[in-house]
Each structure stands twice: as C-alpha cells, then as structure tokens.
CSV table of C-alpha atoms in Angstrom, one decimal:
chain,number,residue,atom,x,y,z
A,1,MET,CA,0.0,0.0,0.0
A,2,GLU,CA,1.4,3.4,-1.0
A,3,THR,CA,2.4,5.8,1.9
A,4,GLN,CA,-0.1,8.6,1.0
A,5,ARG,CA,-3.1,6.2,1.0
A,6,LEU,CA,-1.9,4.6,4.2
A,7,SER,CA,-1.5,8.0,5.9
A,8,LYS,CA,-5.0,9.1,4.8
A,9,ILE,CA,-6.6,5.9,6.2
A,10,LEU,CA,-4.7,6.1,9.5
A,11,GLY,CA,-5.5,9.8,9.9
A,12,ASN,CA,-9.2,9.1,9.7
A,13,CYS,CA,-9.3,5.8,11.6
A,14,PRO,CA,-10.5,5.8,15.2
A,15,LYS,CA,-7.9,5.4,17.9
A,16,GLU,CA,-9.4,2.0,19.0
A,17,THR,CA,-9.0,0.5,15.5
A,18,ILE,CA,-5.3,1.6,15.2
A,19,GLU,CA,-4.5,0.3,18.7
A,20,ALA,CA,-6.2,-3.0,18.0
A,21,LEU,CA,-4.2,-3.5,14.9
A,22,ALA,CA,-0.9,-2.4,16.3
A,23,GLY,CA,-1.2,-4.1,19.7
A,24,PRO,CA,-0.4,-7.7,18.7
A,25,VAL,CA,2.6,-6.5,16.7
A,26,MET,CA,3.9,-4.5,19.6
A,27,GLU,CA,3.5,-7.5,21.9
A,28,THR,CA,5.1,-10.1,19.6
A,29,ARG,CA,7.7,-8.2,17.5
A,30,SER,CA,10.8,-6.2,18.4
A,31,VAL,CA,9.7,-2.6,18.3
A,32,SER,CA,12.2,0.2,19.1
A,33,VAL,CA,11.1,3.7,19.4
A,34,ILE,CA,13.6,6.0,17.6
A,35,ARG,CA,11.8,9.2,18.2
A,36,LYS,CA,9.2,9.0,21.0
A,37,PRO,CA,5.8,10.6,20.2
A,38,THR,CA,6.1,14.3,20.6
A,39,LYS,CA,3.8,17.2,20.0
A,40,THR,CA,4.7,19.7,17.3
A,41,LEU,CA,3.3,22.5,15.2
A,42,VAL,CA,2.9,22.1,11.5
A,43,MET,CA,2.3,25.0,9.1
A,44,VAL,CA,-0.9,24.5,7.0
A,45,ARG,CA,-0.5,25.5,3.4
A,46,MET,CA,-3.5,26.5,1.3
A,47,GLN,CA,-3.9,27.7,-2.2
A,48,GLU,CA,-5.9,30.8,-3.1
A,49,THR,CA,-8.5,29.6,-5.7
A,50,VAL,CA,-8.4,32.5,-8.2
A,51,ALA,CA,-4.7,33.4,-8.5
A,52,LYS,CA,-3.5,29.9,-7.5
A,53,ALA,CA,-1.1,31.5,-5.1
A,54,ASP,CA,0.1,29.5,-2.1
A,55,PHE,CA,-0.1,30.9,1.4
A,56,PHE,CA,0.1,29.7,5.0
A,57,LEU,CA,-3.2,29.5,6.8
A,58,GLY,CA,-1.7,29.0,10.2
A,59,GLU,CA,-0.3,26.4,12.5
A,60,LEU,CA,-1.8,23.0,13.4
A,61,LEU,CA,-1.1,21.0,16.5
A,62,ALA,CA,0.2,17.6,15.5
A,63,CYS,CA,2.0,14.6,17.0
A,64,GLU,CA,4.8,12.6,15.4
A,65,ALA,CA,6.7,9.4,16.1
A,66,LEU,CA,9.4,7.2,14.5
A,67,VAL,CA,9.8,3.5,15.3
A,68,GLU,CA,11.6,0.5,14.0
A,69,VAL,CA,9.9,-2.9,13.7
A,70,GLU,CA,12.2,-5.9,12.9
A,71,GLY,CA,14.6,-3.6,11.0
A,72,GLN,CA,11.9,-1.6,9.1
A,73,LYS,CA,11.4,2.0,10.0
A,74,GLY,CA,7.9,3.5,10.4
A,75,PHE,CA,6.8,7.1,10.8
A,76,ALA,CA,3.5,8.8,11.6
A,77,LEU,CA,2.5,12.5,11.8
A,78,MET,CA,-1.1,13.1,12.8
A,79,ALA,CA,-3.2,16.1,13.7
A,80,GLY,CA,-4.0,16.4,17.4
A,81,ASP,CA,-2.1,15.5,20.5
A,82,ASP,CA,-2.8,11.7,20.9
A,83,THR,CA,0.7,10.3,21.5
A,84,GLN,CA,-0.5,6.6,21.8
A,85,LYS,CA,-2.4,6.8,18.5
A,86,VAL,CA,0.6,8.2,16.6
A,87,LEU,CA,2.9,5.6,18.1
A,88,CYS,CA,0.6,2.8,17.0
A,89,ALA,CA,0.2,4.4,13.6
A,90,ALA,CA,4.0,4.5,13.2
A,91,VAL,CA,4.2,0.7,14.0
A,92,LEU,CA,1.5,0.0,11.4
A,93,ASP,CA,3.5,2.1,8.9
A,94,ALA,CA,6.6,0.0,9.5
A,95,VAL,CA,4.6,-3.3,9.2
A,96,CYS,CA,3.1,-2.1,5.9
A,97,LYS,CA,6.5,-1.4,4.5
A,98,SER,CA,7.9,-4.8,5.7
A,99,ARG,CA,7.5,-8.4,4.6
A,100,LEU,CA,6.2,-9.5,8.0
A,101,PRO,CA,3.4,-12.1,7.9
A,102,GLU,CA,1.1,-9.7,9.8
A,103,ARG,CA,1.2,-7.3,6.9
A,104,LYS,CA,-1.5,-8.9,4.7
A,105,ALA,CA,-4.1,-9.0,7.6
A,106,ILE,CA,-3.3,-5.5,8.7
A,107,GLU,CA,-3.6,-4.1,5.1
A,108,ASP,CA,-6.9,-6.0,4.6
A,109,ALA,CA,-8.3,-4.5,7.9
A,110,LEU,CA,-7.1,-1.0,6.9
A,111,LEU,CA,-8.8,-1.4,3.4
A,112,ALA,CA,-12.0,-2.4,5.1
A,113,GLU,CA,-11.7,0.6,7.4
A,114,GLU,CA,-11.1,2.9,4.4
A,115,GLU,CA,-14.4,1.7,2.9
A,116,LYS,CA,-16.2,2.4,6.2
A,117,ILE,CA,-14.7,5.9,6.2
A,118,ALA,CA,-15.8,6.5,2.6
A,119,GLU,CA,-19.3,5.3,3.3
A,120,SER,CA,-19.5,7.5,6.3
A,121,ARG,CA,-18.5,10.5,4.2
A,122,ARG,CA,-21.1,9.6,1.5
A,123,GLN,CA,-23.8,9.5,4.2
A,124,GLU,CA,-22.8,12.9,5.4
A,125,ILE,CA,-22.9,14.3,1.9
A,126,ARG,CA,-26.3,12.8,1.3
A,127,LYS,CA,-27.6,14.2,4.6
A,128,HIS,CA,-26.7,17.7,3.6
A,129,ALA,CA,-27.4,17.4,-0.1
A,130,SER,CA,-31.0,18.7,0.2
A,131,SER,CA,-29.8,22.0,1.6
A,132,ARG,CA,-27.3,22.6,-1.2
A,133,VAL,CA,-27.6,26.0,-2.8
A,134,GLN,CA,-26.9,26.6,-6.5
A,135,PHE,CA,-25.3,30.0,-7.2
A,136,ASN,CA,-25.7,31.4,-10.7
A,137,THR,CA,-24.1,34.6,-11.9
A,138,LEU,CA,-25.7,37.1,-14.1
A,139,ASP,CA,-23.2,38.6,-16.6
A,140,VAL,CA,-24.5,42.0,-17.6
A,141,GLU,CA,-22.7,44.6,-19.7
A,142,TYR,CA,-23.5,48.2,-18.9
C-alpha cells in the first residue's frame, strides 16, 4: 500500500482501531522507538483559488513518532495530540513497509476501514445534499 493512501486511512481511523491492529505487533515483535511521540506544530499551506497562489493559513497542533519494527522504520505524523495513537500508527506504517506475515491481515483491515470511512462520508454528503444551494451569476454589460 502506498504511503499517502496509508496515511490518509490512519489519519481518519478511530484510535481504537489503530491500537487494536498495532497491539499484537507491539507484543510479539521487536519494536524500538527511535523518536518518541512528541507534540509539534505544522504550518498549514493553502492555495488561493483565483490566482492559484500558495499561502500559509496558520499552525496546526500535531504529533509525530518514528519507530523500527524488525529492522523496518515507520513514521507517523497526525493532527492532534494523541501520542498513543501516533505511536501505534508508526508501528503500522513499519509493518506495511515490511515483509512480515502480519502485513496482509493489517492491510486488509485497513482497506475495510477505508471503505467504512468512505461510506460515512457519503452518508454525510447525502444528509446535507438537500440543503445545497446553486449560485448562478448574471453577466450583464452596462
């Protein structure tokens, strides 16, 4: 699984799911914490829609961790200040990059979670679709 997709899934997964997937790996495999989970600030970059100019919206509280599982490094950077969640996410990142036997089961569980997240978003969009407003512009020359 590519890193960007994995990060998107882990960022939207509930803490309980991430801990449930990482727990058995942390109990049975050699996990060394290279950079313990720490809080940090990340600049949020946005793009202005008309001129397509980049600008910084502000800072976002985030948490990051770097681990090594059986020789494979894993990194996680997540919005918020949940150090346990980011540590478990880093372990899952390392497992997904490795050739460990747990990898297939973890990736399957994450893909199922991705589908749950997508369905939840679709339901949210459907819920608000009836209140959608269509804006039309009237181009008039004077």
